[in-house]
Short mmCIF file of C-alpha atoms in Angstrom, two decimals:
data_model
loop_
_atom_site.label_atom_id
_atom_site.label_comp_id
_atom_site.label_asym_id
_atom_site.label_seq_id
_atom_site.Cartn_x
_atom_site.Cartn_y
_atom_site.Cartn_z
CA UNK A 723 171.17 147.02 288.56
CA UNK A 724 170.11 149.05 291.48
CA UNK A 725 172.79 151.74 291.50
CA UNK A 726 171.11 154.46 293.51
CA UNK A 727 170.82 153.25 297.19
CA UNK A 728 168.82 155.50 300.35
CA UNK A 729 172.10 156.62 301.31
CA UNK A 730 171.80 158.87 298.77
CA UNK A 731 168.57 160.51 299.27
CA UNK A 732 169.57 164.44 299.61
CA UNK A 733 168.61 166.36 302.87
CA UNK A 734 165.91 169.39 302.17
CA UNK A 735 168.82 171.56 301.84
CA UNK A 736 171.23 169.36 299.19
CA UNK A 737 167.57 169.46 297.43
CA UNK A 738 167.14 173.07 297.39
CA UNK A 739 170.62 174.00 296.62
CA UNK A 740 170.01 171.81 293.51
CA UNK A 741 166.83 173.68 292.89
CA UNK A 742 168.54 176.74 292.84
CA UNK A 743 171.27 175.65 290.61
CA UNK A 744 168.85 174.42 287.94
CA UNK A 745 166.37 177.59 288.26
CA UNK A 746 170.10 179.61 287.89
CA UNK A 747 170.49 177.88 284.20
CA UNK A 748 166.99 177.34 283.15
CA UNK A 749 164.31 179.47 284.55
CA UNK A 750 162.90 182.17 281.90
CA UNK A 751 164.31 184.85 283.73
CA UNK A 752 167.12 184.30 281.24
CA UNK A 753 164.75 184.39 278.20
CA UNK A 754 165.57 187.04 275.63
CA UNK A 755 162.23 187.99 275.36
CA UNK A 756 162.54 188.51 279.39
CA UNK A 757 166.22 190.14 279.12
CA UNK A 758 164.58 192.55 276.44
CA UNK A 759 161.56 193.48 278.54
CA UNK A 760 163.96 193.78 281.54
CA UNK A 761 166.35 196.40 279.28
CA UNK A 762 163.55 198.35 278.69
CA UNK A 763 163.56 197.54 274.83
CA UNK A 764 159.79 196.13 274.16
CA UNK A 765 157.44 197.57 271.98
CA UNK A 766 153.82 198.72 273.33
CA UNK A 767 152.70 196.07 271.10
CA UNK A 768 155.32 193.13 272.56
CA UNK A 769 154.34 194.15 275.89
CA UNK A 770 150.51 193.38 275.25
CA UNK A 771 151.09 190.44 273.64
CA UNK A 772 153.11 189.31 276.27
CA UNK A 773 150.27 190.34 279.01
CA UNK A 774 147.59 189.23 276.71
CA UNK A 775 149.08 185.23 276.58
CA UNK A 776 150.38 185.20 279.82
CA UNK A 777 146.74 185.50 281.23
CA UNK A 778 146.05 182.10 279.65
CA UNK A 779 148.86 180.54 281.74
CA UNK A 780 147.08 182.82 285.23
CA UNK A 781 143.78 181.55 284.05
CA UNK A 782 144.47 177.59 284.11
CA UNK A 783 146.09 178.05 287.45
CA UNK A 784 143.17 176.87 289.77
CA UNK A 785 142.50 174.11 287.73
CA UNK A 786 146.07 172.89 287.79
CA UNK A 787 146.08 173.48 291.31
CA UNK A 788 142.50 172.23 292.04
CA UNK A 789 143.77 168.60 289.59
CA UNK A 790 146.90 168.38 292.31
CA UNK A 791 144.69 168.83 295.52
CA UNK A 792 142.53 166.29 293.95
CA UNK A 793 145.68 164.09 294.94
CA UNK A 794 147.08 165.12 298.04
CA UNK A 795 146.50 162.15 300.22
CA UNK A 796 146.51 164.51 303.67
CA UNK A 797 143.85 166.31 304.43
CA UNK A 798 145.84 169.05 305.97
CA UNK A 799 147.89 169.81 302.75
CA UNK A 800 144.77 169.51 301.25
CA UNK A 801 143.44 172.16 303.20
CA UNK A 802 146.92 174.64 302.64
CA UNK A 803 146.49 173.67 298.88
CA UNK A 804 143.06 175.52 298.75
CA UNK A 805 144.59 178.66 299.30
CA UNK A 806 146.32 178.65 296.02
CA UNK A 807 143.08 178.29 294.21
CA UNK A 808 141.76 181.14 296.63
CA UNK A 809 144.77 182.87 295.09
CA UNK A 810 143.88 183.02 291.75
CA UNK A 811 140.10 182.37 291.14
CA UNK A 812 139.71 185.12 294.09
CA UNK A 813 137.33 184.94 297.54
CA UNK A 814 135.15 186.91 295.43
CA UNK A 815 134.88 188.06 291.74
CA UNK A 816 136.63 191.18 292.48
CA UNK A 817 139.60 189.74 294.02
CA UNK A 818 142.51 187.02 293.17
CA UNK A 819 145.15 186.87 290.85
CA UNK A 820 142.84 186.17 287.56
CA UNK A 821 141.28 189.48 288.37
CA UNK A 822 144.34 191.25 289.12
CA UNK A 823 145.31 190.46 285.63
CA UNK A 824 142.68 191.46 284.09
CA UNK A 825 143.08 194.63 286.04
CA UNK A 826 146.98 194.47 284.95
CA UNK A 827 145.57 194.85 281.16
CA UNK A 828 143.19 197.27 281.68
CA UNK A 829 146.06 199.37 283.14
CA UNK A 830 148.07 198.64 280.34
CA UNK A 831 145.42 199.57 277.84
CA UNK A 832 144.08 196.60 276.81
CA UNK A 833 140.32 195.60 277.36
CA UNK A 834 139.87 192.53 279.60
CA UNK A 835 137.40 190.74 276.95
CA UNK A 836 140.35 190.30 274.45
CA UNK A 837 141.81 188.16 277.40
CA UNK A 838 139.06 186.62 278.18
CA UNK A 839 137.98 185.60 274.74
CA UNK A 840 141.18 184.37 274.02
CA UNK A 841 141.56 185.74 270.39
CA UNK A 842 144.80 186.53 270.67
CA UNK A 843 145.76 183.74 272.02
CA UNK A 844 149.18 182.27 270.26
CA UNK A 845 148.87 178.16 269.64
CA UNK A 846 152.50 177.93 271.03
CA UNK A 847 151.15 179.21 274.73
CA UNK A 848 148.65 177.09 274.50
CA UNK A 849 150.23 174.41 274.28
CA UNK A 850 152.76 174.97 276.74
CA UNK A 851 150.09 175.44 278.93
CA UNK A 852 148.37 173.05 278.67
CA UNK A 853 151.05 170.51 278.93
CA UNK A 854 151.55 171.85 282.17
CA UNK A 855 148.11 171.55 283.78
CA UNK A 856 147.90 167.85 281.58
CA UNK A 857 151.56 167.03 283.47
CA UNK A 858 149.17 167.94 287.26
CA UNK A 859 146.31 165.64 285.73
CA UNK A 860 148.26 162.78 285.26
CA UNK A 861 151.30 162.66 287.44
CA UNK A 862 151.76 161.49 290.86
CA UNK A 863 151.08 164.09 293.10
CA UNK A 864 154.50 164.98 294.35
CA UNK A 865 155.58 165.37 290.93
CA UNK A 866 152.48 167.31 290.20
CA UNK A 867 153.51 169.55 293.35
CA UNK A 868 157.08 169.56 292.09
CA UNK A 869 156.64 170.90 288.93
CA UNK A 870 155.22 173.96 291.44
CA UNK A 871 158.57 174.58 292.82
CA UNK A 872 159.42 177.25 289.99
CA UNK A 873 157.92 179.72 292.99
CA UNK A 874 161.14 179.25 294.85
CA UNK A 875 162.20 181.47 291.55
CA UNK A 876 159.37 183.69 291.41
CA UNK A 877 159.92 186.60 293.98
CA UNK A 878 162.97 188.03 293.02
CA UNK A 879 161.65 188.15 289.35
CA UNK A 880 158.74 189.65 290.46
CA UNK A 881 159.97 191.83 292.33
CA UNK A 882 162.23 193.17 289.88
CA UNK A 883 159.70 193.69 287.41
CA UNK A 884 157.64 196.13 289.39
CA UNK A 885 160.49 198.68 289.08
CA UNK A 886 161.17 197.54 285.64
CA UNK A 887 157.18 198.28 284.60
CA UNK A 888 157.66 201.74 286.31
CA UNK A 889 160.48 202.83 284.79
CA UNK A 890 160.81 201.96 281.20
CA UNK A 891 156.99 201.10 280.88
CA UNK A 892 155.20 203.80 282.46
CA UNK A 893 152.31 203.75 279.79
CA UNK A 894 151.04 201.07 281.89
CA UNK A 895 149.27 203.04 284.95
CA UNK A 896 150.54 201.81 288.48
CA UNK A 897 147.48 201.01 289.69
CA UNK A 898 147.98 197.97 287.83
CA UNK A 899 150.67 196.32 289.97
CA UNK A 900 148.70 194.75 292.58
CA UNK A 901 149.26 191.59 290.88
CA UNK A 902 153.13 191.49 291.08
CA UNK A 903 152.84 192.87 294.53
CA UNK A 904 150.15 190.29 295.92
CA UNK A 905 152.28 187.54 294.47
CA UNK A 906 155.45 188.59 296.48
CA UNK A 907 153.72 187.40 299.65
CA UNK A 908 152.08 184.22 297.84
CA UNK A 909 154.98 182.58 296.01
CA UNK A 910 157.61 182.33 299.08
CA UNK A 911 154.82 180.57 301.51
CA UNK A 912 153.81 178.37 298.58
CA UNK A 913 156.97 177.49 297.60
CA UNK A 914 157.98 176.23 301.36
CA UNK A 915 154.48 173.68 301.35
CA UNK A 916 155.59 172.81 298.05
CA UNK A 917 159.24 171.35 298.87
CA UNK A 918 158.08 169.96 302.48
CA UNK A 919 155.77 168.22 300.38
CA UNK A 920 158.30 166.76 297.92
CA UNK A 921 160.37 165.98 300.18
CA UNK A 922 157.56 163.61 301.67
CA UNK A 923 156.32 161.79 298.80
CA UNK A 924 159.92 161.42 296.80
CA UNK A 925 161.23 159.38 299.07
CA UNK A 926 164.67 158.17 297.07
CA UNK A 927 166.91 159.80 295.38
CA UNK A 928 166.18 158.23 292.23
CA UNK A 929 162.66 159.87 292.67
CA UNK A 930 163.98 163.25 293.94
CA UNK A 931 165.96 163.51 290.99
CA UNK A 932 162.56 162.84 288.78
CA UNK A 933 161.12 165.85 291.29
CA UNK A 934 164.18 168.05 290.07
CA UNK A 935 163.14 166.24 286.18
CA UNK A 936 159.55 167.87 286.65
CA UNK A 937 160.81 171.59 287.82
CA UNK A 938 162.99 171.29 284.34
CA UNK A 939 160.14 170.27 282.28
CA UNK A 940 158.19 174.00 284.20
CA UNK A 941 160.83 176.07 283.28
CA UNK A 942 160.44 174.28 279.34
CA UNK A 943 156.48 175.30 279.94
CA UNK A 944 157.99 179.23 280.77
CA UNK A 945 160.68 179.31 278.34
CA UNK A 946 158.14 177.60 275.63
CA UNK A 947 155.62 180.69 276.25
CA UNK A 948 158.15 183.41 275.88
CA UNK A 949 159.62 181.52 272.74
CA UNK A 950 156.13 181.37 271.42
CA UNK A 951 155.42 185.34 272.33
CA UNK A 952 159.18 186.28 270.60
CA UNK A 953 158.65 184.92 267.32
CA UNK A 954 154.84 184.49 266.57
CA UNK A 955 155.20 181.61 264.62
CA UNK A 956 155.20 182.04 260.46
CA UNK A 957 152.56 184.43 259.60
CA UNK A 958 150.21 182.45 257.40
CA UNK B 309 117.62 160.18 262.71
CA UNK B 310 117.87 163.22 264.92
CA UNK B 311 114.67 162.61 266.70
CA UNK B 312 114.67 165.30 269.43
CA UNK B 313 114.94 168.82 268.73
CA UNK B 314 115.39 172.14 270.76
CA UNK B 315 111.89 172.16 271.18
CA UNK B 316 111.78 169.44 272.95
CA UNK B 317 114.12 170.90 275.60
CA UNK B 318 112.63 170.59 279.41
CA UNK B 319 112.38 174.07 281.62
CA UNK B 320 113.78 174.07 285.03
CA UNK B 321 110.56 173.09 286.62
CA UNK B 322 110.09 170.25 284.12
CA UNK B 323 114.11 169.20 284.50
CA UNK B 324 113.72 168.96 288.31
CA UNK B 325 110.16 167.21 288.31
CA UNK B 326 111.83 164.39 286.45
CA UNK B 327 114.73 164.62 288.55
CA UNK B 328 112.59 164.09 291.53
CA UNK B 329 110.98 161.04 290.07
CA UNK B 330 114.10 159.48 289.50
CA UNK B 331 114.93 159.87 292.96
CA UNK B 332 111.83 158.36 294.19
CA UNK B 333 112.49 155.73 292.55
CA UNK B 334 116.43 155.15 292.99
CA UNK B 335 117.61 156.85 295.81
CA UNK B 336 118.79 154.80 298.31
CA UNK B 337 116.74 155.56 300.86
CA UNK B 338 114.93 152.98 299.61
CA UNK B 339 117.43 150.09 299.83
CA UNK B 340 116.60 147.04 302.43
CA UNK B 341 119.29 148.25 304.93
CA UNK B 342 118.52 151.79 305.14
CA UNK B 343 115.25 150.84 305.98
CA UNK B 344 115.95 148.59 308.45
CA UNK B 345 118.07 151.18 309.90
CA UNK B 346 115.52 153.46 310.29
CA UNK B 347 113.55 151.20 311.86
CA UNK B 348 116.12 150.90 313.98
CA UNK B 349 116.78 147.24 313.59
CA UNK B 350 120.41 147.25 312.57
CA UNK B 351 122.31 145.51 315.44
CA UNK B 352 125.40 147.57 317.09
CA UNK B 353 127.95 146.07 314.47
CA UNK B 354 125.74 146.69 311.65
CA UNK B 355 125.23 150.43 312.35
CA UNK B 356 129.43 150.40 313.03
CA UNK B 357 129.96 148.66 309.86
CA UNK B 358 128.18 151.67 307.86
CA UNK B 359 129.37 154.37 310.12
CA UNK B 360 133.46 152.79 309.18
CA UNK B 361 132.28 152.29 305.63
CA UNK B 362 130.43 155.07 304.56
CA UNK B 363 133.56 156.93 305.86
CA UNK B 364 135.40 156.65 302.29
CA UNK B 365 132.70 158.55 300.39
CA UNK B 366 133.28 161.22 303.00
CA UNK B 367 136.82 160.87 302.68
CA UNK B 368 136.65 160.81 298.25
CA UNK B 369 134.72 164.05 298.43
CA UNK B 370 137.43 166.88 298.67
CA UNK B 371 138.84 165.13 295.65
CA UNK B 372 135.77 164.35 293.83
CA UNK B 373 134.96 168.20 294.10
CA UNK B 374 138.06 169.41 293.16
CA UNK B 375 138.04 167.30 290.04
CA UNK B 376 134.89 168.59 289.28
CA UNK B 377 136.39 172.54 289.93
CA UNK B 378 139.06 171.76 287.35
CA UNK B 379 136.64 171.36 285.02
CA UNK B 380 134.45 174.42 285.08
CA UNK B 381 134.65 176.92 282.89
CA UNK B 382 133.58 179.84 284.80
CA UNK B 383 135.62 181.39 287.49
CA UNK B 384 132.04 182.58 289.77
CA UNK B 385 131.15 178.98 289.38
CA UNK B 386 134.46 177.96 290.55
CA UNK B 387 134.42 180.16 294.26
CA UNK B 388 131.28 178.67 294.45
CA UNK B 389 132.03 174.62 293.95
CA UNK B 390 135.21 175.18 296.21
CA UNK B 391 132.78 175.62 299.54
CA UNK B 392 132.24 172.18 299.02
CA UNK B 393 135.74 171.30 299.30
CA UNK B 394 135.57 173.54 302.20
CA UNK B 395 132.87 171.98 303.68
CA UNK B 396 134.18 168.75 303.55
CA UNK B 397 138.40 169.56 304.25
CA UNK B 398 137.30 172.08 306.71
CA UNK B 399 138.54 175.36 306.97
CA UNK B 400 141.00 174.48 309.51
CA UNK B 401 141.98 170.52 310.91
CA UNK B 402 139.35 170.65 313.36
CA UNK B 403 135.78 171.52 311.61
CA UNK B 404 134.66 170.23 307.94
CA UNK B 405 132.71 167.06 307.35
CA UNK B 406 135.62 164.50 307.20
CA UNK B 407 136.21 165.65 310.67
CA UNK B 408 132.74 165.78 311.82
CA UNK B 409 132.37 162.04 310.47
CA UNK B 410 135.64 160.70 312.49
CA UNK B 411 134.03 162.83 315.80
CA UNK B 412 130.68 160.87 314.66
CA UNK B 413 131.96 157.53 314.64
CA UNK B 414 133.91 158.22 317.68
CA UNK B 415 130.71 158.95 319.34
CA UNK B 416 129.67 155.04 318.32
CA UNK B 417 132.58 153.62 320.13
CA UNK B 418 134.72 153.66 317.20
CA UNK B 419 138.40 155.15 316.91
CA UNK B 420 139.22 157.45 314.17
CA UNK B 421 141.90 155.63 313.09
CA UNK B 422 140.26 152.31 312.13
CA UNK B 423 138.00 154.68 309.78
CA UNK B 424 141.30 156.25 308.57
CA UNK B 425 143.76 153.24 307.94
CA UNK B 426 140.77 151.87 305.68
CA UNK B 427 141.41 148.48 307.11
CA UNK B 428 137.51 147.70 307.64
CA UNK B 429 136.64 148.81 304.07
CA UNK B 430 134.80 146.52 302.28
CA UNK B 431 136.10 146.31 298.55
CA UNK B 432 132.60 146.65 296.96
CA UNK B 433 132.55 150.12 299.08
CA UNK B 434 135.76 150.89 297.55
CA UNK B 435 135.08 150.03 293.58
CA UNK B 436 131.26 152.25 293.86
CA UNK B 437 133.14 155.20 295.54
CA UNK B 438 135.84 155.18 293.05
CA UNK B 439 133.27 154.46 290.01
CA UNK B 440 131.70 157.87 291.14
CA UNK B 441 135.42 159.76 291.55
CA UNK B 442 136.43 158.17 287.69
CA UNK B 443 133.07 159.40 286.77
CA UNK B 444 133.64 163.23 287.91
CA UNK B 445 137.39 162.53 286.26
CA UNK B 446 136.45 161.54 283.18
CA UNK B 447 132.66 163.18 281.86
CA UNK B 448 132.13 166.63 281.06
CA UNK B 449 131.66 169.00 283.65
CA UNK B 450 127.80 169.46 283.36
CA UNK B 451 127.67 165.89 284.18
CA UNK B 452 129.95 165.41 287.00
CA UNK B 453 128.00 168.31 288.14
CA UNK B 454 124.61 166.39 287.51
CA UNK B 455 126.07 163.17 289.18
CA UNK B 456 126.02 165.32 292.33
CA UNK B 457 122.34 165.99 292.35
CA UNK B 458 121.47 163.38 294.55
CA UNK B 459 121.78 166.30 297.04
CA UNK B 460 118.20 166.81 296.10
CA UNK B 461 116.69 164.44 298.16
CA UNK B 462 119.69 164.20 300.73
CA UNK B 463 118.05 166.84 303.50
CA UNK B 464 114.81 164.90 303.60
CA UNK B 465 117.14 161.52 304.37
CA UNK B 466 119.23 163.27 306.74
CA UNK B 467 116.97 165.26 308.85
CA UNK B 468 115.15 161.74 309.39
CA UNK B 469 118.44 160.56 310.60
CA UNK B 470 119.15 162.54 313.52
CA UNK B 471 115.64 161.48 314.71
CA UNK B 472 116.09 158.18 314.12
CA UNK B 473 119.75 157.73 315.58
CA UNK B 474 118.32 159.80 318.43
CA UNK B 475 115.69 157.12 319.03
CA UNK B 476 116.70 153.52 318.16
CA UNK B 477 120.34 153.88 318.48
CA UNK B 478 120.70 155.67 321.26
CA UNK B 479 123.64 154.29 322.46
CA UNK B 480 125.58 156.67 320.00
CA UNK B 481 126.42 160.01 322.10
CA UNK B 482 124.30 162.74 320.90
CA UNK B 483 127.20 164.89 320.83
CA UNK B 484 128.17 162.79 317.40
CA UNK B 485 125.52 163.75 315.44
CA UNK B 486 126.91 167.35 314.15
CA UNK B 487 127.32 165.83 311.16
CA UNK B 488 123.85 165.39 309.67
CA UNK B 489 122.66 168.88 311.41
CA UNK B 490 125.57 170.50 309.47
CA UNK B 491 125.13 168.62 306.29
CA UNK B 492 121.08 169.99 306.38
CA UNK B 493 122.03 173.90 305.51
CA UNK B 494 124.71 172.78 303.28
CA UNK B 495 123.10 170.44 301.13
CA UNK B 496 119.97 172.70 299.27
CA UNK B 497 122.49 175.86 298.63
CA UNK B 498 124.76 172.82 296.83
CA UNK B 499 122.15 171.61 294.82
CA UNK B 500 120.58 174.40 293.56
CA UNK B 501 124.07 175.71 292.31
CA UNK B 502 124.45 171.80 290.81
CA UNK B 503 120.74 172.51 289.03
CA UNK B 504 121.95 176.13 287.64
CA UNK B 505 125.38 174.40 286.49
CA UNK B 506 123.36 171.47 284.72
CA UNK B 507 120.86 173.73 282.99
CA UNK B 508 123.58 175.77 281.53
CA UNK B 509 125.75 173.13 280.69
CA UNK B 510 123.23 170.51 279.18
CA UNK B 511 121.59 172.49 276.62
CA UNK B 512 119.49 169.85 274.42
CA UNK B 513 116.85 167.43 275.49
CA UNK B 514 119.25 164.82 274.51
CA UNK B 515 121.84 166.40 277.03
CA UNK B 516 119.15 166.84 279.85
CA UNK B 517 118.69 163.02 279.93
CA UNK B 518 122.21 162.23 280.31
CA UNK B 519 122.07 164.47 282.96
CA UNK B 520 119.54 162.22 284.59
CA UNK B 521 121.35 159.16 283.49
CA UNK B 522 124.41 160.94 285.69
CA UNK B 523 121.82 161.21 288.33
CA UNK B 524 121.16 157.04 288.08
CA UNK B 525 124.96 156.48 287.74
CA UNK B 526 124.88 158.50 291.60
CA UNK B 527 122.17 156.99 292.98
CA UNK B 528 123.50 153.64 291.95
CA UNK B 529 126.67 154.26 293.10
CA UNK B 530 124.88 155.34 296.94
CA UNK B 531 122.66 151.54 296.54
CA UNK B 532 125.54 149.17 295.40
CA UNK B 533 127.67 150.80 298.90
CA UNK B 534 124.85 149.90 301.37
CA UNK B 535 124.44 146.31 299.17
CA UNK B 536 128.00 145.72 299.94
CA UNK B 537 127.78 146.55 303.33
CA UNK B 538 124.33 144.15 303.56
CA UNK B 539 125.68 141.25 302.26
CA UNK B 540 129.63 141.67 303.26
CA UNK B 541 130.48 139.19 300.26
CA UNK B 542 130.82 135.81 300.66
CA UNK B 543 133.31 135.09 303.68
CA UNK B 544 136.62 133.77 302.73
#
């Protein structure tokens, strides 16, 4: 039985007011781990573990993104895509979000290898991750470029935690907040190619509703990271 | 039996000599209708036939190289691999190889659109291009890197091209043919970045030879897409 009809396909902004409404409930803004470090009540050490496992999730971004571009049928959004992986991997080695990161640690008193080598890496991030970049590889690209959409989120987090970093975290130097600051530009022009995007290629309701389906399963990925940071697992 | 060992391994110069003789060999340069193109005995539909066809394995390359992105491991490699996607998107709607392909067929009485609804794409075109995207999708990276070293011998086949269109096809505007002059700087700074990645990445003797074997796959892949558009399958 067919119940959903085109009649019901939402406009762009029925579709973004239900984006909103699920980021409200489920984004990891609401994370303990995120209301702690928000409150100011973190340890150094939380922090660094935080910052150290996060980087994993910052350093599978281009090939996520490069796995959805592999997709996009139009050249053109092709060609806007790109500048996400510009984003992150950087024009050059001394620029891009990876390396802003990195910088981000160093600030914070943390030396970039232990990120890069991955030793502290917790299983449970990991995996969260990579469920996310495997969800890109084999979805159809406007899921893929839905499960994105958690940008429409991003800014005022981000921009909040600037302030936050400076005032109960000022151990961390504040030359290391060019990340959060770069990213306050990125994430609202991203976010807009991502919906005009979704809006293209789920054409139903039935299949905008699997587009909101994929933005739930990103916020699991976020909350699953900062569950996997707040309790560590059972030390063995 | 473990019959090769490390010592066995070939150098650089020893990787690409081999490499080289493979191409000699394989590449298609040496397939009936290439040859008969540059002796500039392909009739008007012939030389359209190619230009529309070989239009897909312009078209599969932004994907093919961001598949292959996704894959490697190190973020300098990465900026480096996405010029190719750049060189083949374009940095903006109007320039890039896909582009200069469409203004190239154009210039042999053909509208961009027939090359872009795919409607004169002969099926045997379509499974070899897609064999060599799969490929890139599914191997390691070292060898969807190596499958890409066909760019060896591509300058020597394409500077022979403008010549040749220049000559015995004439009736193509000159205009057209930015393509192949473009595709002349691009292609040796591409493949000695593809022999670096290989040499790192395949690190036995065994390796090195399915590195070469990725080569075959590629060059196969280039001879079965001018056999399909020689013979045109049996008409139905």
């Amino acid at each position: 039985m067919e119940v959903q009809t085109s009649n019901n396909t939402l406009t762009r902004d029925e579709f973004v007011a239900r984006l909103i409404m699920l980021g409200n409930k489920q984004y990891h803004d609401k994370h303990p781990f995120n209301k702690r470090m928000h409150a100011g009540a973190l340890s150094k050490d939380e922090m660094r573990c935080w910052i150290i496992n996060r980087f994993y999730y910052q350093q599978c971004l281009p090939s996520k993104d490069a796995l959805v571009l592999s997709k996009l049928p139009e050249r053109a959004d092709r060609i806007k895509w790109r500048e996400r992986i510009e984003d992150h991997d950087g024009r050059t080695m001394s620029d891009g979000g990876i390396n802003s990161w990195l910088t981000f640690a160093e600030a914070a008193g943390i030396e970039r290898e232990i990120l890069l080598e991955g030793k502290q890496l917790l299983p449970g991030v990991k995996f969260a991750v990579d469920a996310y970049v495997n969800f890109c590889r084999n979805e159809e690209w406007w899921l893929a470029v839905a499960s994105s959409l958690t940008e429409v989120f991003a800014p005022t987090l981000v921009s909040l935690r600037i302030g936050i970093i400076e005032e109960h975290y000022s151990w961390i130097k504040p030359s290391g907040l060019d990340y959060f600051r770069t990213r306050l530009n990125q994430a609202p022009r991203d976010s807009q190619h991502g919906i005009d995007l979704v809006m293209t290629g789920a054409k139903t309701f039935d299949q905008q509703m699997q587009a909101l389906k994929a933005v739930e399963f990103k916020c699991n990925v976020l909350w699953s990271l900062l569950d996997a940071i707040e309790f560590q697992g059972v030390k063995r």
